[in-house]
Structure formats: structure tokens, C-alpha cells
Short mmCIF file of C-alpha atoms in Angstrom, two decimals:
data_model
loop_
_atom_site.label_atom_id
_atom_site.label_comp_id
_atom_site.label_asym_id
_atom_site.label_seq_id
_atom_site.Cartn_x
_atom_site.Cartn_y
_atom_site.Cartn_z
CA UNK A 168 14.89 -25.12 -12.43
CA UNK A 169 18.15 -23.91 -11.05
CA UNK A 170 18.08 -20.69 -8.96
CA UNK A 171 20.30 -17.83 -7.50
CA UNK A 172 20.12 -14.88 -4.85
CA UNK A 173 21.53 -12.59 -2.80
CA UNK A 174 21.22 -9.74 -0.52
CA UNK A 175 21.85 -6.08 -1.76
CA UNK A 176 25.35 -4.63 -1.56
CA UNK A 177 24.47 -1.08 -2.12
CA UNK A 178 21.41 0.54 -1.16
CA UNK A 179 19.68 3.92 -0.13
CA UNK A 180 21.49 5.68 2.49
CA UNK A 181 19.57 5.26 5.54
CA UNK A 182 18.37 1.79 4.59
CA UNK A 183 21.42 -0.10 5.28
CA UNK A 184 19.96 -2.64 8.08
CA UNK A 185 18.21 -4.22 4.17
CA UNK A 186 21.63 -5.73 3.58
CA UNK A 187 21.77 -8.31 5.75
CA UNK A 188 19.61 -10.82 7.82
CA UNK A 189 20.85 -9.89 10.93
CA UNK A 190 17.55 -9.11 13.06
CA UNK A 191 18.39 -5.66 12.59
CA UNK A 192 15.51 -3.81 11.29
CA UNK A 193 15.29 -0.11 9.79
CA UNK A 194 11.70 1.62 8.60
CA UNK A 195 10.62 2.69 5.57
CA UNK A 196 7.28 4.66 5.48
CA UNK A 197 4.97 6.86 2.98
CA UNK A 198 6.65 9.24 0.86
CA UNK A 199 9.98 7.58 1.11
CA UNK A 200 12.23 5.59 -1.74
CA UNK A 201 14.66 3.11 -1.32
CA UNK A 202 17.17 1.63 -3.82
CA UNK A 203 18.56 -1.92 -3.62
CA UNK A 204 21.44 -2.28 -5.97
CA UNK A 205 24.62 -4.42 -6.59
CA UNK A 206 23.31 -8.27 -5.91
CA UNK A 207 27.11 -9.27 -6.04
CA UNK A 208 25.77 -13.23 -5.11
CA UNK A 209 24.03 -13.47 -7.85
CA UNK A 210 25.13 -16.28 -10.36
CA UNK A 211 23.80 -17.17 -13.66
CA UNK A 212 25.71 -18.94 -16.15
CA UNK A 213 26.42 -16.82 -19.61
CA UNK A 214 23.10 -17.47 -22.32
CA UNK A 215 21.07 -19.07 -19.23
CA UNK A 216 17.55 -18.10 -19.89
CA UNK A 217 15.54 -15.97 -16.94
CA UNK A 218 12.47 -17.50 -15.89
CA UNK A 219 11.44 -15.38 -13.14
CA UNK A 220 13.08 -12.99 -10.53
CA UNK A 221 11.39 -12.92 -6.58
CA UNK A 222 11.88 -10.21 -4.18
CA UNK A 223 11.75 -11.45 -0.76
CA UNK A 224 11.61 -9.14 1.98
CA UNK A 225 11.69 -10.32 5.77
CA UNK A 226 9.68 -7.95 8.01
CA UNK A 227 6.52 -6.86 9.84
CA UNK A 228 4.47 -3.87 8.12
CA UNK A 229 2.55 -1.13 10.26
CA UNK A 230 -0.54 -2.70 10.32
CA UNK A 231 -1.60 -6.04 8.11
CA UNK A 232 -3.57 -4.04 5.74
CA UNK A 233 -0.51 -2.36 4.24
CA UNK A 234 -0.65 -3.48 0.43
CA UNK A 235 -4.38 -2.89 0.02
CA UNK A 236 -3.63 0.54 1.81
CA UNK A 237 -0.61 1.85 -0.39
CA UNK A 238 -1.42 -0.27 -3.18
CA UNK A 239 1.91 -1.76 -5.68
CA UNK A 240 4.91 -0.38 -4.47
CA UNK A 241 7.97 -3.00 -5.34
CA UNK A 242 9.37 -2.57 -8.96
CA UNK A 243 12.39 -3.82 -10.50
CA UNK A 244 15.00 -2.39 -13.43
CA UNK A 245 17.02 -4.41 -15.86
CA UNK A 246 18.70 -1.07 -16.86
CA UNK A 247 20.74 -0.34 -13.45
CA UNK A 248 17.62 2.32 -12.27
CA UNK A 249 16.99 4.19 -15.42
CA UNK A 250 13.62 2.31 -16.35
CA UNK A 251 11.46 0.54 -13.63
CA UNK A 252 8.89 -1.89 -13.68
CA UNK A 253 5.22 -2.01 -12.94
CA UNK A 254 5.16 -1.91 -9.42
CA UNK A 255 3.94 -5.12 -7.69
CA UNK A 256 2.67 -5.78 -4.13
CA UNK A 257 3.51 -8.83 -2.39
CA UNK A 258 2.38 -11.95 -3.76
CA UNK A 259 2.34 -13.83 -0.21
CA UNK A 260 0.58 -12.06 3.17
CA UNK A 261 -0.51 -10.45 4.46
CA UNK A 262 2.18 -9.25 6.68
CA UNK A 263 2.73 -9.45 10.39
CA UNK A 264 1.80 -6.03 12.03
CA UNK A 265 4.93 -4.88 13.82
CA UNK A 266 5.52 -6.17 17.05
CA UNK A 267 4.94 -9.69 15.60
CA UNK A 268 7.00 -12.14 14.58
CA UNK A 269 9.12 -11.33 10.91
CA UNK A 270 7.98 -13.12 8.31
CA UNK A 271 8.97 -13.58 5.04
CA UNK A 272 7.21 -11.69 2.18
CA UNK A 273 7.31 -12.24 -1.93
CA UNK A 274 6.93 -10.18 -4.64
CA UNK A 275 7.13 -11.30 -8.15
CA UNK A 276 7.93 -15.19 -8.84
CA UNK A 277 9.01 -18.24 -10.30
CA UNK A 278 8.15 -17.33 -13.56
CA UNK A 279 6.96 -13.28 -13.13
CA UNK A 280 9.16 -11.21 -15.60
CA UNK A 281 7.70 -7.88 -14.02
CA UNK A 282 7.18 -6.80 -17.61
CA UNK A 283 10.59 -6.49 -18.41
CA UNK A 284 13.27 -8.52 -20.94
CA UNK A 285 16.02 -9.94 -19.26
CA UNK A 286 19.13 -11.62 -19.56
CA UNK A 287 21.98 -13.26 -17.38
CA UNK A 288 23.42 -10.11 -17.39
CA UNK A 289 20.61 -7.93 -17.00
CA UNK A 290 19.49 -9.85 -14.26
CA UNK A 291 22.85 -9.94 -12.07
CA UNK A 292 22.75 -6.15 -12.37
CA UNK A 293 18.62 -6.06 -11.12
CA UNK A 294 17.94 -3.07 -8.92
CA UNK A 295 15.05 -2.95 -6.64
CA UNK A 296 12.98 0.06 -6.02
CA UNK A 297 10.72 0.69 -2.65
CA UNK A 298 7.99 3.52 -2.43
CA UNK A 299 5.46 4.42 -1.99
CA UNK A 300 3.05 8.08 -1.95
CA UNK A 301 -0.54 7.50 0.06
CA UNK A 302 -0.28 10.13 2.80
CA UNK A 303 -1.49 7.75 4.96
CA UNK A 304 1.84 7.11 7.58
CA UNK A 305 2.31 3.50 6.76
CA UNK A 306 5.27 1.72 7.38
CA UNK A 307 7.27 -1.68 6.49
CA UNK A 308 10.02 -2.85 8.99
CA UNK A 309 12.45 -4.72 7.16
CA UNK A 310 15.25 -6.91 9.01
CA UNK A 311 16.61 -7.97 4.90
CA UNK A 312 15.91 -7.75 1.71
CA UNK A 313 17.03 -10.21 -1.08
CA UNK A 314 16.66 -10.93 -4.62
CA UNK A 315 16.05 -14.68 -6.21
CA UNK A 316 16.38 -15.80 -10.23
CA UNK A 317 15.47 -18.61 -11.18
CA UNK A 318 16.38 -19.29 -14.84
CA UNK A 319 17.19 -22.42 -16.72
CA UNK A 320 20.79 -23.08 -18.48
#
């Protein structure tokens, strides 16, 4: 099955090093929310039907327990923000603790709606939502975030 992705255009203010893979890494930690928006790479052909959408996020978290700590924190929205998923943890891991070597982290997959009815357009217009509300301090480190569809035409 054919896929598509790409790296947010628009995100949270203060989250900006998620753009890009660049080895440039920014922090997001308890009690914060992040946004990923605008996916402008993403191309699916008109009536194409979504099979599953991925969230890959490369990174190191503050310790390797995070997920089990914090519990689902990654949803998605085929409404441009106004409705969100079930939130999801990673599907791969567990992560790196920081100071380690990035890796690359899943959510969702090849065939995981999150819940949600989607569309070609729907899906080009996904928006990704990170938070998360333990009061426990953790953290992910995230050089990039990016988005991947698979569908079939």
C-alpha cells in the first residue's frame, strides 16, 4: 500500500525544533500541550481510501519508563483541532532515556484509524496533539516529529 508524510509546518509556539530533523531538540514535559498542524507534504490522491495514519517522533524521553508513567498521551483530529482522538502511547519502545542515542518512536499504524473517519482530505489536514497531566516532571526530547498515511487509491 502506497504511503505519504511529512513534517509539521505549524506548531505550538515554543515547540518549533518538532519541524524539522535537524538534531535540534526542544522539551516537552508534564502539564504541557503541543499542537502539530499543517502537514503541507502530505499527498493523497482525491477518493484514495485511508488505511492507517503513524506518528513518528524521533527523540529520547526522561527516563525509559515514560509511557507506563504518563500513560496515552498522542491523539490525532480529522477536524483541524476541534475533536481529538483517544490518546495513544507509542506502539514501538521503549524510548532511549536522554543522553542516549535518538531513536525513532511510533504511535498509531499501518492500519490504526485512532477511532476516527477519515478521508484524503481529512487526513492532509491531520493535527497532532501532545500532553500530558501526571505531576510527575517527565519529559520527551524531540529532535522531529512527522506524520505517515498510508491509504490505498
Amino acid at each position: 500500500m502506497p504511503t505519504t508524510e511529512s513534517f509539521p509546518t505549524a506548531v505550538t509556539s515554543g515547540f518549533e525544533e518538532f519541524q524539522a530533523d535537524d538534531g535540534s531538540i526542544e522539551r516537552i514535559r508534564d502539564g504541557q500541550v503541543c499542537l502539530c498542524a499543517e502537514f503541507s507534504s502530505l499527498s493523497i490522491p482525491a477518493g484514495a481510501t485511508i488505511d492507517g495514519i503513524e506518528v513518528l517522533m524521533e527523540g529520547t524521553a526522561l527516563d525509559t519508563n515514560h509511557d507506563a508513567a504518563v500513560g496515552d498521551w498522542i491523539s490525532v483530529s480529522n477536524d483541524e483541532g476541534t475533536t481529538m482522538s483517544t490518546a495513544q502511547s507509542i506502539t514501538t519502545g521503549p524510548w532511549v532515556a536522554y543522553g542516549g542515542t535518538m531513536v525513532v518512536e511510533t504511535a498509531g499504524g499501518t492500519s490504526e484509524l485512532w477511532g476516527m473517519t477519515w478521508n484524503a482530505t481529512t487526513a492532509a489536514a491531520i493535527h497532532v496533539r501532545f500532553g500530558w497531566a501526571t505531576s510527575d516532571g517527565d519529559a520527551v526530547f524531540f529532535d522531529y516529529v512527522k506524520v505517515r498515511i498510508t491509504y490505498t487509491e
